[in-house]
XYZ file of C-alpha atoms in Angstrom:
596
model
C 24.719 -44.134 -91.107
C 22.628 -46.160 -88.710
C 18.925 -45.179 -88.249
C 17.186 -46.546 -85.024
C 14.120 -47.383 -86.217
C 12.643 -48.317 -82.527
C 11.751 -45.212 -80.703
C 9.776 -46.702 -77.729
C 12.650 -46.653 -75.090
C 13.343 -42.694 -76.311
C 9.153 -41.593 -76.675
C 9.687 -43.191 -72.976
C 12.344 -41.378 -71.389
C 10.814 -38.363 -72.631
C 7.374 -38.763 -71.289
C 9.036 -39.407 -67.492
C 11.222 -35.923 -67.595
C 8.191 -34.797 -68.840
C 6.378 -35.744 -65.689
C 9.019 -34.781 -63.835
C 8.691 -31.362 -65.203
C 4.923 -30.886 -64.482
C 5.354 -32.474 -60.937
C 8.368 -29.803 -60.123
C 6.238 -27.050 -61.027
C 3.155 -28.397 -60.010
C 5.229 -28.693 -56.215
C 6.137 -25.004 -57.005
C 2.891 -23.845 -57.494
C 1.517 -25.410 -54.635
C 3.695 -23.847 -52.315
C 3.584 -20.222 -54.003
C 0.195 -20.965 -53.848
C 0.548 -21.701 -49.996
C 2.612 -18.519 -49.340
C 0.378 -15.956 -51.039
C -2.862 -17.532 -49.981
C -2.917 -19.914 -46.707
C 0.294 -17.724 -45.072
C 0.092 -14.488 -46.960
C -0.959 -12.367 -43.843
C 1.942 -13.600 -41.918
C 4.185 -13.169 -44.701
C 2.845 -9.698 -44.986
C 3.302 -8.680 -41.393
C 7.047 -10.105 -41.631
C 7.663 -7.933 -44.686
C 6.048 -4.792 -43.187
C 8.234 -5.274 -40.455
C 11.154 -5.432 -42.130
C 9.906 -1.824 -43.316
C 8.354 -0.313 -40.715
C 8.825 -0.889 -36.727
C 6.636 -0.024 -34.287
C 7.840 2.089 -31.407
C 5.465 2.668 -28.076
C 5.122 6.258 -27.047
C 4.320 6.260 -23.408
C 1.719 8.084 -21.548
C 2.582 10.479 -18.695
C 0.490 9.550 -15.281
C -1.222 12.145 -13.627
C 1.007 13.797 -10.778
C -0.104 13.561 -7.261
C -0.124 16.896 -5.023
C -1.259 17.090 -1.629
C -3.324 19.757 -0.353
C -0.663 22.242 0.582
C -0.263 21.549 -3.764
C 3.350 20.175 -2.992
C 4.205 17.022 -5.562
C 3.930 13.569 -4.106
C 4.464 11.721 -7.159
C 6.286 13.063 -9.983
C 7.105 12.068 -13.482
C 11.181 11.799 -14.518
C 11.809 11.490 -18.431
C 14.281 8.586 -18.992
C 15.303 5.995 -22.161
C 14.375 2.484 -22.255
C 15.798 0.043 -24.085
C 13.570 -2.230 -26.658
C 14.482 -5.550 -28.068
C 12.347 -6.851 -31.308
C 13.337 -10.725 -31.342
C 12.217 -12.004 -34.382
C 15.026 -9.161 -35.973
C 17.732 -10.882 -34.125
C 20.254 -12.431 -36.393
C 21.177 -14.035 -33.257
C 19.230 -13.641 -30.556
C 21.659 -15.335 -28.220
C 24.518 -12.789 -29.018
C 22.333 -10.408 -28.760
C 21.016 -11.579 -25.114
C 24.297 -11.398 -23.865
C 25.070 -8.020 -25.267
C 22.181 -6.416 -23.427
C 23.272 -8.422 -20.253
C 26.392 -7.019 -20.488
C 24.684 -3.370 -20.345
C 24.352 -4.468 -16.688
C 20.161 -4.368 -17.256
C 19.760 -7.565 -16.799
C 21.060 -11.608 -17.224
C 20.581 -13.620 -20.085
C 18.724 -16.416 -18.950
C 16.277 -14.051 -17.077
C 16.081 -11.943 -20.553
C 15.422 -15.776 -22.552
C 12.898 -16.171 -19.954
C 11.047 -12.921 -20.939
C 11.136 -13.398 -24.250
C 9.614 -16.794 -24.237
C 7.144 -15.521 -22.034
C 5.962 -13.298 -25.396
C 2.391 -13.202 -25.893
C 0.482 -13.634 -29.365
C 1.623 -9.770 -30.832
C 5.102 -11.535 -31.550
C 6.241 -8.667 -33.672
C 6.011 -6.192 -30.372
C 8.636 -4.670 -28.778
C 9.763 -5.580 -25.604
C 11.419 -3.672 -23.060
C 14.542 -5.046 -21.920
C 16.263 -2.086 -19.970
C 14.520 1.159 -18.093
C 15.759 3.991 -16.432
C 19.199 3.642 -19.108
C 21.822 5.999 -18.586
C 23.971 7.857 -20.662
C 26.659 5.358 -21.343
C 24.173 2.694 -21.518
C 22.586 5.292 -24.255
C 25.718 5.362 -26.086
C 27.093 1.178 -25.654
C 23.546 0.718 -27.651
C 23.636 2.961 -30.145
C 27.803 2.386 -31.026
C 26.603 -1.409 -31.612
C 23.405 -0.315 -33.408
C 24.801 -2.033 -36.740
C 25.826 -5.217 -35.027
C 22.172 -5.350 -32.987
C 20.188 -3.074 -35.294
C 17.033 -5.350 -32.945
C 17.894 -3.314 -30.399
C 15.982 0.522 -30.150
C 16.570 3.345 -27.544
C 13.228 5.177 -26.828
C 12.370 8.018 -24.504
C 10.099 7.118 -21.541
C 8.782 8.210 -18.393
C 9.215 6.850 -14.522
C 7.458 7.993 -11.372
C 9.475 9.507 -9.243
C 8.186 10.082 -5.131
C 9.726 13.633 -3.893
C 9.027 12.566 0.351
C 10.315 9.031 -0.673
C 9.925 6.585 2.478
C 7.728 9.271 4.516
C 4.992 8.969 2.084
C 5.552 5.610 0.198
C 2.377 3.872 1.873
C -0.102 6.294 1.731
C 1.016 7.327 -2.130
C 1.759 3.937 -3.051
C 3.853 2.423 -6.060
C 3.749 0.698 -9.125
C 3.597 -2.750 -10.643
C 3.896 -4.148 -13.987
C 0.805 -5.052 -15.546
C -0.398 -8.486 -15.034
C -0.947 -11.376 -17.396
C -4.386 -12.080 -16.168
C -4.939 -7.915 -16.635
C -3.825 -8.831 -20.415
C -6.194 -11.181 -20.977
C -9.003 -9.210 -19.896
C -8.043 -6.136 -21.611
C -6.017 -7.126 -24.792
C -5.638 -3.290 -25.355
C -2.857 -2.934 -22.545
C 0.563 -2.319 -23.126
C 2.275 -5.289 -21.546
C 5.440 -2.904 -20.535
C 2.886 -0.477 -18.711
C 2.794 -0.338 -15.461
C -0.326 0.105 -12.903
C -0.871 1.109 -9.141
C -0.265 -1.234 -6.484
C -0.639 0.038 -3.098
C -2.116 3.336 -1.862
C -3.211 6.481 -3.609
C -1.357 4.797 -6.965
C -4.083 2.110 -6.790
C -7.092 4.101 -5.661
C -6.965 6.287 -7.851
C -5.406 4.399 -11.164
C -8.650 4.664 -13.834
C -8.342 8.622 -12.949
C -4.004 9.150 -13.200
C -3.534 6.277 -16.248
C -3.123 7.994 -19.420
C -3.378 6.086 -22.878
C -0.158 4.979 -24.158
C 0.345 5.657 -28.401
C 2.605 4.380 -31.347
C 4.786 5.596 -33.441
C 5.497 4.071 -36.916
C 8.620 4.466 -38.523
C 11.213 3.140 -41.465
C 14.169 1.690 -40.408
C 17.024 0.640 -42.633
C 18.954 -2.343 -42.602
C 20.842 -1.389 -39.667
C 18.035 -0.137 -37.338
C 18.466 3.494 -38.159
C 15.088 5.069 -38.088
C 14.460 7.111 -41.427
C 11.403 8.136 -41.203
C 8.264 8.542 -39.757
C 4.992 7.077 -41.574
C 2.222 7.789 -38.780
C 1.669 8.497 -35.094
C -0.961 8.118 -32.384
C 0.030 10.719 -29.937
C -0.420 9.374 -26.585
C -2.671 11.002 -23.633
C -1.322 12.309 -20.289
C -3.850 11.307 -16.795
C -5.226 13.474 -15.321
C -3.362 15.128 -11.859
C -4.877 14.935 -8.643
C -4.944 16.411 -5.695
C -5.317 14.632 -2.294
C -5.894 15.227 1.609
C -2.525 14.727 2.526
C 0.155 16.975 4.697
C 2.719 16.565 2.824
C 5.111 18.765 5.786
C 3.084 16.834 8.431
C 4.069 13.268 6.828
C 7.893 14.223 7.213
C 7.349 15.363 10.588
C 5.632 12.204 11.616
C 8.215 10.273 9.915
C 11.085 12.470 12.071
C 9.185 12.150 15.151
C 9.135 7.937 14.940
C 12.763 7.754 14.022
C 14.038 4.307 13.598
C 11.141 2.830 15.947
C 8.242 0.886 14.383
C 4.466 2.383 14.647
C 1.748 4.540 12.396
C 0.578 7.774 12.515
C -2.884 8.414 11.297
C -4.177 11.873 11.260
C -7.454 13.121 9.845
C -9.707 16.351 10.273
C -12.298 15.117 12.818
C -15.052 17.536 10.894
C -14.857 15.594 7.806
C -12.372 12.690 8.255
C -9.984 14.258 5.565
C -6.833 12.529 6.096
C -3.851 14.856 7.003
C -1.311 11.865 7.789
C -0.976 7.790 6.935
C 2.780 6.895 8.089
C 4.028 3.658 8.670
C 7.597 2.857 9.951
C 9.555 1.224 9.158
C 9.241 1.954 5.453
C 10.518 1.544 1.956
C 11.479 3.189 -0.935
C 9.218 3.593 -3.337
C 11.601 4.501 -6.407
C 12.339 0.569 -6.285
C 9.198 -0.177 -8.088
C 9.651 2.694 -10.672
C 11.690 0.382 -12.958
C 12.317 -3.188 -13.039
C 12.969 -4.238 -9.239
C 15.834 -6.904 -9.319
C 15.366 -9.965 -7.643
C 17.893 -9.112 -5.272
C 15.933 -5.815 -4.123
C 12.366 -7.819 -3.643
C 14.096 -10.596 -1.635
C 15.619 -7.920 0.488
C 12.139 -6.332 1.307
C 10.223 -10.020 1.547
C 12.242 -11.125 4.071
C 12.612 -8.350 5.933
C 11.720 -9.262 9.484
C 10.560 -5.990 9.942
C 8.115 -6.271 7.522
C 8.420 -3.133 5.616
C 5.764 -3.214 3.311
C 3.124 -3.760 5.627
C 1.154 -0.904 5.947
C 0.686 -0.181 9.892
C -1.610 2.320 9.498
C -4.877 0.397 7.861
C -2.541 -3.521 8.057
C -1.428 -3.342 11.848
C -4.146 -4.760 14.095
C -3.220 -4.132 18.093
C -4.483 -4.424 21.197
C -6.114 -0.682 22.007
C -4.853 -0.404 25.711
C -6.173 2.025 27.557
C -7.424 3.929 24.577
C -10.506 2.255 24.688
C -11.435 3.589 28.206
C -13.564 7.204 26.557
C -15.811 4.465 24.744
C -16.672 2.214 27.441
C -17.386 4.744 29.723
C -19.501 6.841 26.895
C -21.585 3.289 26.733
C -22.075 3.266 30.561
C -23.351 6.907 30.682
C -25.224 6.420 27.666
C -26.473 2.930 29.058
C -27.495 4.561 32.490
C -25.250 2.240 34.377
C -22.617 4.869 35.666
C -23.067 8.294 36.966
C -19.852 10.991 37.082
C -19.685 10.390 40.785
C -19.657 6.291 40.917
C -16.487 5.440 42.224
C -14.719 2.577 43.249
C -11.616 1.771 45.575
C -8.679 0.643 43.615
C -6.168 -0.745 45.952
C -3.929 -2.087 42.970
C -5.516 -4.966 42.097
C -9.132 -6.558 42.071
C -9.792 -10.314 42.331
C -12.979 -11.626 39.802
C -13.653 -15.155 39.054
C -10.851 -16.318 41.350
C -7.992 -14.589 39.515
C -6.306 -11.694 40.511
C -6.641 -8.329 38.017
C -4.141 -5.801 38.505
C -4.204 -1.834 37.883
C -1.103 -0.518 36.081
C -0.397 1.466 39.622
C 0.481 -1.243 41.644
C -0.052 0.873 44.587
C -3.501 1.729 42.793
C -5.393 5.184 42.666
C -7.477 5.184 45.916
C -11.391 6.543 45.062
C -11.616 7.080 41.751
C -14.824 8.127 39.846
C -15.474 8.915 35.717
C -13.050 11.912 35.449
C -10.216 10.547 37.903
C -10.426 7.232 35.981
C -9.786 8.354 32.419
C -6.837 11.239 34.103
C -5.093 8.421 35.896
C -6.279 5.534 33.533
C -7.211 3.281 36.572
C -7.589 -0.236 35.509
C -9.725 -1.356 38.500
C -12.330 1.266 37.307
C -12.941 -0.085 34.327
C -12.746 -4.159 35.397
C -15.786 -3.018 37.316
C -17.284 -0.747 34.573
C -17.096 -3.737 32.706
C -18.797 -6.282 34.803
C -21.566 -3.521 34.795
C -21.732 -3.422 31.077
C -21.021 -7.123 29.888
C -19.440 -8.112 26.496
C -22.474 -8.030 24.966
C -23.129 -4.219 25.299
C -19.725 -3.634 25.089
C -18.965 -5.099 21.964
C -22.074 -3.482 20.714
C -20.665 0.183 21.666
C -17.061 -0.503 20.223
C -18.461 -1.356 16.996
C -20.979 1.752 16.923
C -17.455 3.962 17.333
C -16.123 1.392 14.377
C -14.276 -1.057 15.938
C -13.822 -4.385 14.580
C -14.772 -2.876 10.586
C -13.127 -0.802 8.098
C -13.198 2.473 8.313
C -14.174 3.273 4.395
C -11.027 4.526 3.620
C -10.975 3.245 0.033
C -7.416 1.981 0.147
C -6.354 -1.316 -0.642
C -6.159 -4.294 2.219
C -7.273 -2.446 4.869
C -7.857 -4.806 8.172
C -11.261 -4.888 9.647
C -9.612 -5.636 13.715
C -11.976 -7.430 16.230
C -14.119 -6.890 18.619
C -14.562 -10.460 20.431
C -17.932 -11.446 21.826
C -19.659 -14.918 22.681
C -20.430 -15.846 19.347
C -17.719 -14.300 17.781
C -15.707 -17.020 19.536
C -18.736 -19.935 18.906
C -17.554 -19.112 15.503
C -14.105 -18.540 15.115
C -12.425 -20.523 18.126
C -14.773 -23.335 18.645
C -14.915 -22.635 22.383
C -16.778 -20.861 24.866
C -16.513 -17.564 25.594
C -14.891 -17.133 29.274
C -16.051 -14.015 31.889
C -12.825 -13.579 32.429
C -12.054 -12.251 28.737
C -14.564 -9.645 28.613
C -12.184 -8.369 32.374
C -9.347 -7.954 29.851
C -11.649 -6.119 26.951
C -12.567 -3.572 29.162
C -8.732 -2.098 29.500
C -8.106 -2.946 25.860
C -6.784 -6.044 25.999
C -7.807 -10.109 25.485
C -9.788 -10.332 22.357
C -9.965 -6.947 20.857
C -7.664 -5.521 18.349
C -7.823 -1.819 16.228
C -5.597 -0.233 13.506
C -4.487 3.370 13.689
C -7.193 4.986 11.438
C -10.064 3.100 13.698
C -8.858 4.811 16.725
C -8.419 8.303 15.035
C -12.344 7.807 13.317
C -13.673 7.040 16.697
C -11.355 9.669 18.556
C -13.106 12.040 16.170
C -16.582 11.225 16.912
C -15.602 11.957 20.680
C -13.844 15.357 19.100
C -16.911 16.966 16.996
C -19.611 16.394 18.965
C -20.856 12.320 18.020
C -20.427 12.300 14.457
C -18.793 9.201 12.920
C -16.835 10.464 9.806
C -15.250 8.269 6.965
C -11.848 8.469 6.626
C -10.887 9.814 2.878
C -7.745 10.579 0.951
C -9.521 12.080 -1.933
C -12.213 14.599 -1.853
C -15.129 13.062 -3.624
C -19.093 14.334 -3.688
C -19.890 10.156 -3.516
C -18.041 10.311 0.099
C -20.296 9.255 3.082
C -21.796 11.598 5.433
C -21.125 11.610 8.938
C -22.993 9.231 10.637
C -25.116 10.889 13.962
C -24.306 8.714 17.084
C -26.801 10.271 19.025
C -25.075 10.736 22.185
C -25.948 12.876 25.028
C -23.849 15.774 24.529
C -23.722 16.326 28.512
C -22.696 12.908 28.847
C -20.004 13.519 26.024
C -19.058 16.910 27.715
C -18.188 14.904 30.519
C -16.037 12.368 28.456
C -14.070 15.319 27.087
C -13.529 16.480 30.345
C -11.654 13.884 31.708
C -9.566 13.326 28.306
C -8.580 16.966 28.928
C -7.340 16.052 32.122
C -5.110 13.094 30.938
C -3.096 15.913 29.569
C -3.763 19.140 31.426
C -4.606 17.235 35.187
C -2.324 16.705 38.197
C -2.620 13.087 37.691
C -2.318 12.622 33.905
C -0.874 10.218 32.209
C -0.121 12.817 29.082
C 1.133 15.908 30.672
C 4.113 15.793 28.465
C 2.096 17.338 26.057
C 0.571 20.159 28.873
C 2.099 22.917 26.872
C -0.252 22.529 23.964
C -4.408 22.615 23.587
C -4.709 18.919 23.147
C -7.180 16.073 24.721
C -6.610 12.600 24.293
C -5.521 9.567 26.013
C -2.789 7.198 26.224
C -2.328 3.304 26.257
C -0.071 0.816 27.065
C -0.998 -2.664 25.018
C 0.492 -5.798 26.612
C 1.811 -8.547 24.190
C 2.516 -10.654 26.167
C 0.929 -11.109 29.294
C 2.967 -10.446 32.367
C 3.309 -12.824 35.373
C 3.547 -12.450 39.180
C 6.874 -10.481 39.288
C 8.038 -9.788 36.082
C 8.181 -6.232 34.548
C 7.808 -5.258 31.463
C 11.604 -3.971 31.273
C 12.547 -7.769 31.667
C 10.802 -9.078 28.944
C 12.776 -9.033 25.243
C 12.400 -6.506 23.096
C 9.733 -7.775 20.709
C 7.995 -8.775 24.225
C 7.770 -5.299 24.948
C 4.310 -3.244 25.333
C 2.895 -1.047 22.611
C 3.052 2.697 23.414
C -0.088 4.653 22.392
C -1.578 7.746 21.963
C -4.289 9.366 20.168
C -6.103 13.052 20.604
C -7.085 15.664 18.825
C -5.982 19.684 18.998
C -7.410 22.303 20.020
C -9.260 20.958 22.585
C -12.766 22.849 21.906
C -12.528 23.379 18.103
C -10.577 20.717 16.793
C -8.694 20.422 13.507
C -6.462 17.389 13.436
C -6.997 13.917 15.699
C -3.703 11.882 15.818
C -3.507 8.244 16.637
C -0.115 7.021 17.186
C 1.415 3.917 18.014
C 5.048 3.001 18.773
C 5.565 -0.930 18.016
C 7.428 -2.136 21.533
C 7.823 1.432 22.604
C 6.971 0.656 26.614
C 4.133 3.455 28.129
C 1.956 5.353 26.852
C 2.571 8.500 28.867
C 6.453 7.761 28.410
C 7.136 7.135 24.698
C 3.838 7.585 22.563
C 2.602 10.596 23.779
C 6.163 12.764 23.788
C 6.416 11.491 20.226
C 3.233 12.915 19.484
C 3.981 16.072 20.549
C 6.206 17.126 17.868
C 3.200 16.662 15.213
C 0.887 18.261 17.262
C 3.241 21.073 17.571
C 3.884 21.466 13.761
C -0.300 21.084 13.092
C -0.847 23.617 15.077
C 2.012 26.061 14.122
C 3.793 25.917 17.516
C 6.424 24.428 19.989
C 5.555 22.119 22.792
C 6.889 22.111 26.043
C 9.192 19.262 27.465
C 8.225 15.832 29.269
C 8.396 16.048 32.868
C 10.879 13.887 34.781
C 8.145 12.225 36.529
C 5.474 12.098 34.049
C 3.558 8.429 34.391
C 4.485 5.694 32.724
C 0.965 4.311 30.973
């Protein structure tokens, strides 16, 4: 038997598995090491997960209800779909399994979950508004997707649908920059985006909870471990005629235009319709692309809101205020007339009266009845622009009208420096001529001309337009007018309706004062009519008054987008939601009732 007596190259071997050995486990330590200590929390969440899955239970908004108490926005239960990624076995499978629920398309759904913010582990909601065979598709596959979760929700549902969906408003997802701010917020909640939805969000948002539960391997929910029940907003009730909305939507049709009604007492608003309009259910869930492009690029423009967005030439509307600022200023009396012949010629151009024969003597009462343009081209020379533009904006032209609602237009009310400032160029005498029948540089929105209607309705008070009824609301402001001066305004407003020569005696068979208006577009040149000119050319038909005519309740300004007269399209139209304010039936439109 040989004995090695050399032992060097074994002792060697021995001391490098050795050192093997200790560097193995030293590598192993260091990384258990790095697990439980430098990524333990991670780690932690991960395994909790795998336990326990957090669902969102949603918060109900407040409902809506107008003053009659009738729902304007409503709550519908309904299931939502949510999608934990970071569960996925395959998140592409499971991508196109959902798209094939018809909720959605896979690259848009990659899109969204890339899009994830820092809670990773978050659900996020991948289908609303599911029905029942999208219900049952998801939970026959819950083994193969156990990622996937059906949970009961909650969308907003609008009973009056396109006849109120301005003035309620809609919904929107909550923005990123809204995250940001408020880290709290559910990223699948949804806040107001237009209209009473908006105004009003702090008071109808609810707080959302959370619901922990086990889940097995599969998704199946086995238990719960807690809950944070969630808190419904609060309901509200607004100024709004529900009834009177519909009508007003009925009475426009298919035509373009706004209504704006309010209580000239205390500028409750009673109407805010805007045609053409939308539906509001769109925005309840996730609005396809499809759906938004359709509405974008809409040449109609649906989601303009007409009422507080649609700035137009007044027309003859303005007439009651620049004669109110003559009498006030001194510079008229009730029996200064002039001749109208037609037509008058100032600074070498010729101005011409909507009655091309013209009107013959005409004083303060005959002028508003009849609308005479001539009148009021002299009126205006009397007053200037200066004092003119002065007046307008005391009655709240050219500002907004308080309202509260979002992007409300502020109009214009042109004057010298005005167009220093804005165009760069003089201001011309011949532009404060077209001011002083409503027309040149001087544009209103529907609620402007039903505020300053109202001042002319309760005695001089400028009221603030409001939607809810809030102790913080303005008082009226006093305007200080003469009340025998404003008697005499009235007067001949009553006449536009109830005269020989008025241009409103469509609506004769009811209590109402007001005045119509015919704004030009485009202007019109030595002989074309107005029936010539293309349908977009056409005039804007107005009307606004208030009912009855010596205790008022309601003021309605309406405009018909392209509608022609005044006296032959606005005012008929207003008749029908005069007659439902009031609880009655008008009478018919004459066969020769004027055309301004």
């Amino acid at each position: 038997m040989e004995i090695r007596e050399n032992l060097g190259p074994v002792r060697q071997r021995s001391v490098i598995l050795l050192l093997a050995v200790f560097l193995a486990l030293g590598a192993l330590h260091v990384r258990i090491a790095q697990l439980q200590l430098v990524e333990g929390a991670h780690w932690r969440r991960m395994a909790e997960n795998n336990r326990l899955r957090r669902l969102p239970l949603a918060a109900v908004r407040g409902r809506i209800y107008d003053r009659r108490g009738q729902v304007l926005a409503d709550n519908l239960a309904t299931w939502n779909l949510l999608l934990f990624p970071d569960e996925a076995r395959n998140l592409d499978e499971t991508l196109l399994f959902i798209a094939s629920l018809g909720v959605g398309d896979a690259s848009t759904l990659h899109e969204r979950v890339n899009r994830r913010g820092v809670d990773r582990l978050a659900p996020l909601v991948v289908g609303e508004n599911l029905d029942w065979n999208q219900v049952t598709r998801v939970r026959s596959h819950q083994s193969d997707h156990p990622e996937l979760s059906v949970v009961a929700g909650f969308r907003r549902h609008y009973p009056f649908g396109r006849a109120t969906a301005h003035a309620v408003g809609h919904l929107r997802l909550v923005s990123e920059e809204e995250l940001e701010l408020n880290p709290g917020l559910d990223p699948n909640s949804r806040v107001g985006a237009t209209g009473i939805e908006a105004l009003a969000d702090e008071f109808l948002t609810g707080r959302a909870g959370e619901r922990w539960v086990v889940v097995s391997a599969v998704g199946r929910q086995l238990g719960v471990v807690r809950e944070e029940v969630s808190m419904s907003g609060k309901d509200l009730a607004v100024t709004l005629d529900a009834e009177l909305q519909q009508v007003a939507a009925d009475a426009l049709g298919d035509r373009g235009g706004a209504v704006a009604a309010i209580d000239p007492e205390n500028g409750a608003v009673r109407v805010l319709y805007s045609a053409p309009s939308f539906n509001p259910e769109l925005f309840s869930g996730k609005l396809s692309s499809e759906d938004w492009k359709a509405l974008a690029e809409d040449p109609s423009h649906p989601l303009q809101d007409r009422c507080l967005q649609g700035t137009y030439p007044p027309g003859s509307t303005i007439k009651p205020f620049l004669a109110m600022a003559a009498l006030q200023e001194g510079l008229i009396t009730p029996d200064w007339t002039v001749q109208c012949t037609g037509g008058i010629t100032l600074y070498g151009h010729r101005f011409r009266c909507w009655r091309r024969g013209g009107h013959g003597t005409v004083n303060l009462s005959r002028s508003l009845e009849a609308s005479c343009d001539v009148y009021y081209y002299q009126l205006g020379q009397k007053l200037g622009i200066e004092r003119m533009s002065g007046w307008l904006e005391t009655f709240g032209f050219g500002r907004r009208t308080g309202i509260g609602l979002p992007s409300e237009a502020t109009g214009l009310v042109g004057d010298p420096e005005w167009s220093r400032q804005v165009r760069g160029t003089p201001w011309y005498p011949g532009e404060a001529v077209s001011v002083s029948i409503g027309q040149g540089p001087v544009l209103t929105t529907a609620i402007q001309l039903a505020r300053a209607f109202a001042a002319l309705a309760n005695g001089g008070r400028l009221v603030t337009p409001h939607v809810v009824v809030d102790p913080d609301n303005p008082d009226p402001i006093d305007l200080g007018l003469d009340p025998v001066n404003l008697e005499r305004i009235v007067h001949g407003l009553d006449l536009v309706v109830h005269g020989d020569h008025g241009t409103a005696r469509s609506l004769a068979a009811l209590p109402v004062a007001g005045k119509t208006g015919t704004a030009q577009v485009v202007r019109l040149t030595e002989g074309v009519k107005s029936d010539d000119l293309a349908p977009d050319l056409q005039h804007h038909a107005w009307f606004v008054g208030w009912a009855p005519v010596e205790h008022p309740e309601i003021v309605i300004a309406l405009v018909v987008e392209h509608g022609g007269g005044g006296g032959s399209i606005a005012a008929p139209t207003a008749s029908a939601i005069f007659s439902a304010a009031l609880g009655s039936h008008g009478g018919s439109r004459p066969d020769n009732a004027p055309g301004e």
